[in-house]
Amino acid sequence: MEINNKGLYVFKDNDYKPYEIPQGKVIMCGVPGAFTPGCTNKHLPGYVNNLEKLDCKVIFVAVNDPSVMDAWNNIHGHKDIDAVADPLAVFSKSIGKDVDYGESMGIRCKRFAILLQDGKFIKEFENPFVEGVLNDT
């Protein structure tokens, strides 16, 4: 199954631009939100600290705006990780990874990690944190 990039945006050159999923081996991680405790303190740093072991492109996706994702990655991430916005949850819904938290937070992305090869879905990792990905690749 090919993964569609519809709804994904990045902050680049001081503007919002559609995001193109890169070719090659990619691990895409979905998180409920930038700057949330679990995403900021555990999920993203795990990948930052293991980029060499992963030996592939890493993408983080959340239902935030592109500016927020860019700031989150600049503060807590790494220049070799793409922090991608799904501001209207279009992408999250298209792959069945949306969750409705109601009035408190609205529609968000579920936490996930998937392996892509040349834009095609290869597999989903049971444990989306870096330990689970490293143990299952």
Short mmCIF file of N, CA and C in Angstrom, two decimals:
data_model
loop_
_atom_site.label_atom_id
_atom_site.label_comp_id
_atom_site.label_asym_id
_atom_site.label_seq_id
_atom_site.Cartn_x
_atom_site.Cartn_y
_atom_site.Cartn_z
N MET A 1 0.84 -1.17 0.00
CA MET A 1 0.00 0.00 0.00
C MET A 1 0.89 1.24 0.00
N GLU A 2 0.62 2.16 -0.90
CA GLU A 2 1.36 3.42 -0.97
C GLU A 2 0.77 4.41 0.02
N ILE A 3 1.63 5.12 0.70
CA ILE A 3 1.20 6.12 1.67
C ILE A 3 1.07 7.46 0.96
N ASN A 4 -0.08 8.11 1.11
CA ASN A 4 -0.38 9.38 0.47
C ASN A 4 0.04 10.52 1.39
N ASN A 5 0.64 11.55 0.86
CA ASN A 5 1.10 12.68 1.67
C ASN A 5 0.05 13.78 1.83
N LYS A 6 -1.16 13.54 1.38
CA LYS A 6 -2.20 14.57 1.44
C LYS A 6 -2.43 15.02 2.88
N GLY A 7 -2.38 16.32 3.08
CA GLY A 7 -2.62 16.91 4.40
C GLY A 7 -1.36 17.20 5.18
N LEU A 8 -0.19 16.79 4.67
CA LEU A 8 1.07 16.98 5.39
C LEU A 8 1.78 18.26 4.93
N TYR A 9 2.28 19.01 5.92
CA TYR A 9 2.95 20.28 5.63
C TYR A 9 4.17 20.45 6.53
N VAL A 10 5.13 21.23 6.02
CA VAL A 10 6.32 21.61 6.79
C VAL A 10 6.48 23.13 6.72
N PHE A 11 7.22 23.65 7.67
CA PHE A 11 7.58 25.07 7.67
C PHE A 11 8.96 25.16 7.06
N LYS A 12 9.05 25.78 5.89
CA LYS A 12 10.32 25.86 5.16
C LYS A 12 10.38 27.20 4.44
N ASP A 13 11.54 27.82 4.47
CA ASP A 13 11.73 29.12 3.81
C ASP A 13 10.67 30.12 4.26
N ASN A 14 10.37 30.11 5.56
CA ASN A 14 9.43 31.04 6.18
C ASN A 14 8.01 30.94 5.62
N ASP A 15 7.62 29.71 5.20
CA ASP A 15 6.30 29.50 4.63
C ASP A 15 5.86 28.06 4.88
N TYR A 16 4.59 27.79 4.75
CA TYR A 16 4.05 26.43 4.85
C TYR A 16 4.09 25.80 3.48
N LYS A 17 4.70 24.62 3.39
CA LYS A 17 4.84 23.92 2.10
C LYS A 17 4.34 22.48 2.24
N PRO A 18 3.72 21.94 1.19
CA PRO A 18 3.34 20.53 1.22
C PRO A 18 4.58 19.66 1.43
N TYR A 19 4.42 18.59 2.18
CA TYR A 19 5.53 17.69 2.48
C TYR A 19 5.50 16.49 1.55
N GLU A 20 6.63 16.20 0.97
CA GLU A 20 6.78 15.02 0.12
C GLU A 20 7.48 13.92 0.92
N ILE A 21 6.88 12.77 1.01
CA ILE A 21 7.49 11.64 1.72
C ILE A 21 8.71 11.20 0.92
N PRO A 22 9.88 11.15 1.57
CA PRO A 22 11.10 10.81 0.83
C PRO A 22 11.13 9.36 0.36
N GLN A 23 11.94 9.14 -0.66
CA GLN A 23 12.19 7.79 -1.16
C GLN A 23 13.18 7.10 -0.23
N GLY A 24 13.34 5.80 -0.39
CA GLY A 24 14.25 5.05 0.45
C GLY A 24 13.55 4.53 1.70
N LYS A 25 14.36 4.09 2.63
CA LYS A 25 13.86 3.54 3.90
C LYS A 25 13.52 4.69 4.84
N VAL A 26 12.29 4.66 5.36
CA VAL A 26 11.78 5.73 6.22
C VAL A 26 11.04 5.11 7.40
N ILE A 27 11.29 5.66 8.57
CA ILE A 27 10.45 5.33 9.73
C ILE A 27 9.63 6.57 10.02
N MET A 28 8.32 6.41 9.97
CA MET A 28 7.40 7.50 10.25
C MET A 28 6.75 7.24 11.60
N CYS A 29 6.83 8.25 12.46
CA CYS A 29 6.27 8.14 13.80
C CYS A 29 5.14 9.14 13.96
N GLY A 30 4.03 8.68 14.44
CA GLY A 30 2.93 9.56 14.77
C GLY A 30 2.91 9.80 16.26
N VAL A 31 2.64 11.04 16.64
CA VAL A 31 2.55 11.41 18.06
C VAL A 31 1.32 12.28 18.27
N PRO A 32 0.75 12.23 19.49
CA PRO A 32 -0.44 13.04 19.76
C PRO A 32 -0.21 14.55 19.66
N GLY A 33 0.99 15.01 19.99
CA GLY A 33 1.22 16.45 19.87
C GLY A 33 2.63 16.86 20.23
N ALA A 34 3.12 17.85 19.52
CA ALA A 34 4.41 18.43 19.84
C ALA A 34 4.32 19.09 21.22
N PHE A 35 5.43 19.08 21.92
CA PHE A 35 5.57 19.71 23.24
C PHE A 35 4.75 19.03 24.34
N THR A 36 4.16 17.87 24.06
CA THR A 36 3.50 17.12 25.13
C THR A 36 4.56 16.30 25.86
N PRO A 37 4.35 15.96 27.13
CA PRO A 37 5.42 15.32 27.92
C PRO A 37 5.97 14.03 27.34
N GLY A 38 5.14 13.07 26.99
CA GLY A 38 5.63 11.80 26.48
C GLY A 38 6.33 11.93 25.15
N CYS A 39 5.80 12.77 24.28
CA CYS A 39 6.39 12.97 22.95
C CYS A 39 7.72 13.70 23.04
N THR A 40 7.79 14.68 23.93
CA THR A 40 8.98 15.52 24.04
C THR A 40 10.07 14.88 24.89
N ASN A 41 9.69 14.20 25.96
CA ASN A 41 10.67 13.66 26.90
C ASN A 41 11.13 12.25 26.59
N LYS A 42 10.32 11.50 25.84
CA LYS A 42 10.70 10.11 25.57
C LYS A 42 10.72 9.75 24.08
N HIS A 43 9.62 10.02 23.39
CA HIS A 43 9.49 9.52 22.03
C HIS A 43 10.53 10.14 21.09
N LEU A 44 10.51 11.44 20.94
CA LEU A 44 11.45 12.11 20.02
C LEU A 44 12.91 11.91 20.43
N PRO A 45 13.29 12.10 21.71
CA PRO A 45 14.70 11.91 22.08
C PRO A 45 15.22 10.50 21.83
N GLY A 46 14.36 9.51 21.95
CA GLY A 46 14.79 8.14 21.67
C GLY A 46 15.29 8.00 20.25
N TYR A 47 14.59 8.60 19.31
CA TYR A 47 15.00 8.54 17.91
C TYR A 47 16.22 9.42 17.66
N VAL A 48 16.25 10.60 18.27
CA VAL A 48 17.41 11.49 18.12
C VAL A 48 18.68 10.76 18.55
N ASN A 49 18.63 10.08 19.68
CA ASN A 49 19.81 9.40 20.24
C ASN A 49 20.18 8.12 19.50
N ASN A 50 19.35 7.66 18.59
CA ASN A 50 19.61 6.41 17.88
C ASN A 50 19.58 6.54 16.36
N LEU A 51 19.73 7.74 15.84
CA LEU A 51 19.68 7.95 14.39
C LEU A 51 20.69 7.08 13.64
N GLU A 52 21.90 6.98 14.17
CA GLU A 52 22.93 6.17 13.48
C GLU A 52 22.55 4.69 13.43
N LYS A 53 21.99 4.19 14.51
CA LYS A 53 21.58 2.77 14.54
C LYS A 53 20.43 2.50 13.58
N LEU A 54 19.55 3.47 13.43
CA LEU A 54 18.38 3.29 12.56
C LEU A 54 18.77 3.30 11.09
N ASP A 55 19.74 4.13 10.72
CA ASP A 55 20.25 4.20 9.36
C ASP A 55 19.14 4.38 8.32
N CYS A 56 18.26 5.35 8.57
CA CYS A 56 17.19 5.67 7.63
C CYS A 56 16.66 7.06 7.96
N LYS A 57 15.80 7.56 7.12
CA LYS A 57 15.13 8.84 7.37
C LYS A 57 14.08 8.63 8.45
N VAL A 58 13.98 9.58 9.37
CA VAL A 58 12.96 9.53 10.42
C VAL A 58 12.07 10.75 10.28
N ILE A 59 10.77 10.50 10.34
CA ILE A 59 9.76 11.55 10.23
C ILE A 59 8.83 11.46 11.44
N PHE A 60 8.55 12.59 12.06
CA PHE A 60 7.55 12.67 13.11
C PHE A 60 6.37 13.47 12.60
N VAL A 61 5.16 12.97 12.83
CA VAL A 61 3.93 13.60 12.38
C VAL A 61 3.02 13.83 13.58
N ALA A 62 2.42 15.02 13.64
CA ALA A 62 1.43 15.32 14.69
C ALA A 62 0.40 16.29 14.14
N VAL A 63 -0.75 16.29 14.78
CA VAL A 63 -1.81 17.23 14.41
C VAL A 63 -1.52 18.55 15.13
N ASN A 64 -0.58 19.26 14.57
CA ASN A 64 -0.20 20.60 15.00
C ASN A 64 0.03 21.41 13.73
N ASP A 65 0.25 22.72 13.89
CA ASP A 65 0.54 23.49 12.68
C ASP A 65 2.03 23.38 12.37
N PRO A 66 2.42 23.68 11.13
CA PRO A 66 3.82 23.51 10.72
C PRO A 66 4.81 24.31 11.55
N SER A 67 4.44 25.49 12.00
CA SER A 67 5.35 26.30 12.82
C SER A 67 5.64 25.63 14.15
N VAL A 68 4.64 25.03 14.75
CA VAL A 68 4.81 24.34 16.03
C VAL A 68 5.70 23.12 15.86
N MET A 69 5.48 22.35 14.80
CA MET A 69 6.31 21.17 14.55
C MET A 69 7.76 21.57 14.31
N ASP A 70 7.97 22.66 13.57
CA ASP A 70 9.32 23.14 13.30
C ASP A 70 10.00 23.58 14.60
N ALA A 71 9.31 24.33 15.42
CA ALA A 71 9.88 24.79 16.70
C ALA A 71 10.20 23.60 17.60
N TRP A 72 9.31 22.63 17.67
CA TRP A 72 9.51 21.44 18.51
C TRP A 72 10.77 20.69 18.09
N ASN A 73 10.93 20.51 16.79
CA ASN A 73 12.11 19.80 16.29
C ASN A 73 13.38 20.62 16.50
N ASN A 74 13.30 21.92 16.31
CA ASN A 74 14.48 22.78 16.53
C ASN A 74 14.93 22.75 17.99
N ILE A 75 14.00 22.67 18.92
CA ILE A 75 14.32 22.69 20.35
C ILE A 75 14.69 21.30 20.87
N HIS A 76 13.92 20.28 20.48
CA HIS A 76 14.07 18.95 21.08
C HIS A 76 14.52 17.86 20.12
N GLY A 77 14.52 18.14 18.83
CA GLY A 77 14.78 17.09 17.84
C GLY A 77 16.17 17.14 17.25
N HIS A 78 16.21 17.00 15.95
CA HIS A 78 17.49 16.91 15.24
C HIS A 78 17.28 17.39 13.81
N LYS A 79 18.31 18.01 13.24
CA LYS A 79 18.20 18.54 11.87
C LYS A 79 17.94 17.44 10.84
N ASP A 80 18.29 16.19 11.15
CA ASP A 80 18.07 15.09 10.22
C ASP A 80 16.72 14.40 10.40
N ILE A 81 15.92 14.89 11.32
CA ILE A 81 14.55 14.39 11.49
C ILE A 81 13.61 15.42 10.89
N ASP A 82 12.62 14.94 10.14
CA ASP A 82 11.60 15.83 9.61
C ASP A 82 10.42 15.85 10.58
N ALA A 83 10.06 17.04 11.03
CA ALA A 83 8.88 17.22 11.89
C ALA A 83 7.78 17.79 11.01
N VAL A 84 6.75 17.00 10.78
CA VAL A 84 5.75 17.28 9.77
C VAL A 84 4.39 17.51 10.43
N ALA A 85 3.70 18.52 9.94
CA ALA A 85 2.38 18.86 10.46
C ALA A 85 1.27 18.21 9.65
N ASP A 86 0.27 17.77 10.37
CA ASP A 86 -0.98 17.26 9.80
C ASP A 86 -2.09 18.11 10.43
N PRO A 87 -2.14 19.42 10.12
CA PRO A 87 -2.94 20.36 10.89
C PRO A 87 -4.44 20.05 10.96
N LEU A 88 -4.99 19.44 9.96
CA LEU A 88 -6.42 19.13 9.96
C LEU A 88 -6.68 17.64 10.12
N ALA A 89 -5.66 16.87 10.47
CA ALA A 89 -5.75 15.42 10.68
C ALA A 89 -6.15 14.68 9.40
N VAL A 90 -5.93 15.28 8.25
CA VAL A 90 -6.27 14.63 6.98
C VAL A 90 -5.44 13.37 6.79
N PHE A 91 -4.12 13.48 7.01
CA PHE A 91 -3.25 12.33 6.85
C PHE A 91 -3.57 11.26 7.89
N SER A 92 -3.67 11.66 9.16
CA SER A 92 -3.95 10.70 10.24
C SER A 92 -5.22 9.92 9.97
N LYS A 93 -6.26 10.60 9.51
CA LYS A 93 -7.52 9.93 9.19
C LYS A 93 -7.34 8.98 8.01
N SER A 94 -6.53 9.38 7.02
CA SER A 94 -6.38 8.56 5.81
C SER A 94 -5.70 7.22 6.09
N ILE A 95 -4.89 7.16 7.15
CA ILE A 95 -4.22 5.89 7.48
C ILE A 95 -4.83 5.24 8.73
N GLY A 96 -5.97 5.75 9.20
CA GLY A 96 -6.67 5.16 10.33
C GLY A 96 -5.95 5.36 11.66
N LYS A 97 -5.20 6.43 11.79
CA LYS A 97 -4.45 6.70 13.02
C LYS A 97 -4.92 7.96 13.72
N ASP A 98 -6.19 8.30 13.55
CA ASP A 98 -6.75 9.45 14.24
C ASP A 98 -7.51 8.99 15.48
N VAL A 99 -7.57 9.86 16.46
CA VAL A 99 -8.31 9.59 17.68
C VAL A 99 -8.96 10.90 18.11
N ASP A 100 -10.20 10.81 18.57
CA ASP A 100 -10.94 12.00 18.98
C ASP A 100 -10.91 12.10 20.51
N TYR A 101 -10.22 13.12 20.99
CA TYR A 101 -10.15 13.37 22.44
C TYR A 101 -11.24 14.33 22.90
N GLY A 102 -12.23 14.57 22.06
CA GLY A 102 -13.37 15.39 22.43
C GLY A 102 -13.03 16.86 22.58
N GLU A 103 -13.77 17.51 23.46
CA GLU A 103 -13.63 18.95 23.63
C GLU A 103 -12.27 19.36 24.18
N SER A 104 -11.59 18.46 24.90
CA SER A 104 -10.32 18.85 25.53
C SER A 104 -9.19 19.04 24.52
N MET A 105 -9.10 18.16 23.52
CA MET A 105 -7.99 18.26 22.56
C MET A 105 -8.41 18.06 21.11
N GLY A 106 -9.63 17.63 20.87
CA GLY A 106 -10.09 17.41 19.50
C GLY A 106 -9.44 16.20 18.86
N ILE A 107 -9.39 16.20 17.54
CA ILE A 107 -8.81 15.09 16.79
C ILE A 107 -7.29 15.18 16.86
N ARG A 108 -6.67 14.08 17.18
CA ARG A 108 -5.21 13.98 17.27
C ARG A 108 -4.76 12.75 16.51
N CYS A 109 -3.46 12.61 16.39
CA CYS A 109 -2.85 11.43 15.78
C CYS A 109 -2.55 10.43 16.89
N LYS A 110 -2.82 9.17 16.64
CA LYS A 110 -2.41 8.12 17.59
C LYS A 110 -0.90 7.97 17.53
N ARG A 111 -0.34 7.46 18.60
CA ARG A 111 1.09 7.16 18.61
C ARG A 111 1.33 5.90 17.77
N PHE A 112 2.24 6.00 16.80
CA PHE A 112 2.55 4.84 15.96
C PHE A 112 3.95 4.97 15.39
N ALA A 113 4.47 3.89 14.86
CA ALA A 113 5.71 3.88 14.09
C ALA A 113 5.52 2.87 12.97
N ILE A 114 5.77 3.32 11.74
CA ILE A 114 5.67 2.44 10.59
C ILE A 114 6.94 2.54 9.75
N LEU A 115 7.22 1.46 9.06
CA LEU A 115 8.34 1.41 8.15
C LEU A 115 7.82 1.56 6.73
N LEU A 116 8.43 2.49 5.99
CA LEU A 116 8.11 2.71 4.59
C LEU A 116 9.35 2.45 3.75
N GLN A 117 9.14 1.98 2.55
CA GLN A 117 10.22 1.85 1.58
C GLN A 117 9.73 2.47 0.29
N ASP A 118 10.39 3.54 -0.14
CA ASP A 118 10.00 4.26 -1.36
C ASP A 118 8.52 4.65 -1.34
N GLY A 119 8.06 5.11 -0.18
CA GLY A 119 6.68 5.58 -0.03
C GLY A 119 5.64 4.51 0.15
N LYS A 120 6.05 3.25 0.19
CA LYS A 120 5.11 2.14 0.36
C LYS A 120 5.20 1.58 1.78
N PHE A 121 4.04 1.27 2.34
CA PHE A 121 3.96 0.68 3.67
C PHE A 121 4.59 -0.70 3.66
N ILE A 122 5.53 -0.93 4.61
CA ILE A 122 6.15 -2.25 4.77
C ILE A 122 5.59 -2.94 6.01
N LYS A 123 5.62 -2.23 7.15
CA LYS A 123 5.07 -2.82 8.38
C LYS A 123 4.89 -1.76 9.45
N GLU A 124 4.07 -2.11 10.43
CA GLU A 124 3.88 -1.28 11.61
C GLU A 124 4.57 -1.95 12.78
N PHE A 125 5.23 -1.15 13.61
CA PHE A 125 5.91 -1.66 14.78
C PHE A 125 4.93 -1.71 15.95
N GLU A 126 4.97 -2.82 16.68
CA GLU A 126 4.08 -2.98 17.83
C GLU A 126 4.37 -1.92 18.89
N ASN A 127 5.65 -1.69 19.16
CA ASN A 127 6.07 -0.66 20.11
C ASN A 127 6.61 0.51 19.30
N PRO A 128 5.92 1.68 19.32
CA PRO A 128 6.35 2.79 18.47
C PRO A 128 7.55 3.57 18.98
N PHE A 129 7.99 3.30 20.21
CA PHE A 129 9.16 3.97 20.73
C PHE A 129 10.39 3.32 20.12
N VAL A 130 11.53 4.00 20.16
CA VAL A 130 12.72 3.55 19.45
C VAL A 130 13.16 2.15 19.88
N GLU A 131 12.96 1.79 21.14
CA GLU A 131 13.36 0.45 21.59
C GLU A 131 12.63 -0.63 20.80
N GLY A 132 11.34 -0.42 20.59
CA GLY A 132 10.55 -1.39 19.85
C GLY A 132 10.95 -1.46 18.38
N VAL A 133 11.29 -0.31 17.81
CA VAL A 133 11.71 -0.29 16.41
C VAL A 133 13.06 -0.96 16.25
N LEU A 134 14.00 -0.64 17.13
CA LEU A 134 15.33 -1.25 17.04
C LEU A 134 15.27 -2.77 17.24
N ASN A 135 14.39 -3.22 18.09
CA ASN A 135 14.27 -4.66 18.35
C ASN A 135 13.52 -5.40 17.25
N ASP A 136 12.85 -4.66 16.35
CA ASP A 136 12.00 -5.29 15.34
C ASP A 136 12.44 -4.96 13.91
N THR A 137 13.67 -4.44 13.73
CA THR A 137 14.12 -4.16 12.36
C THR A 137 15.20 -5.13 11.94
#
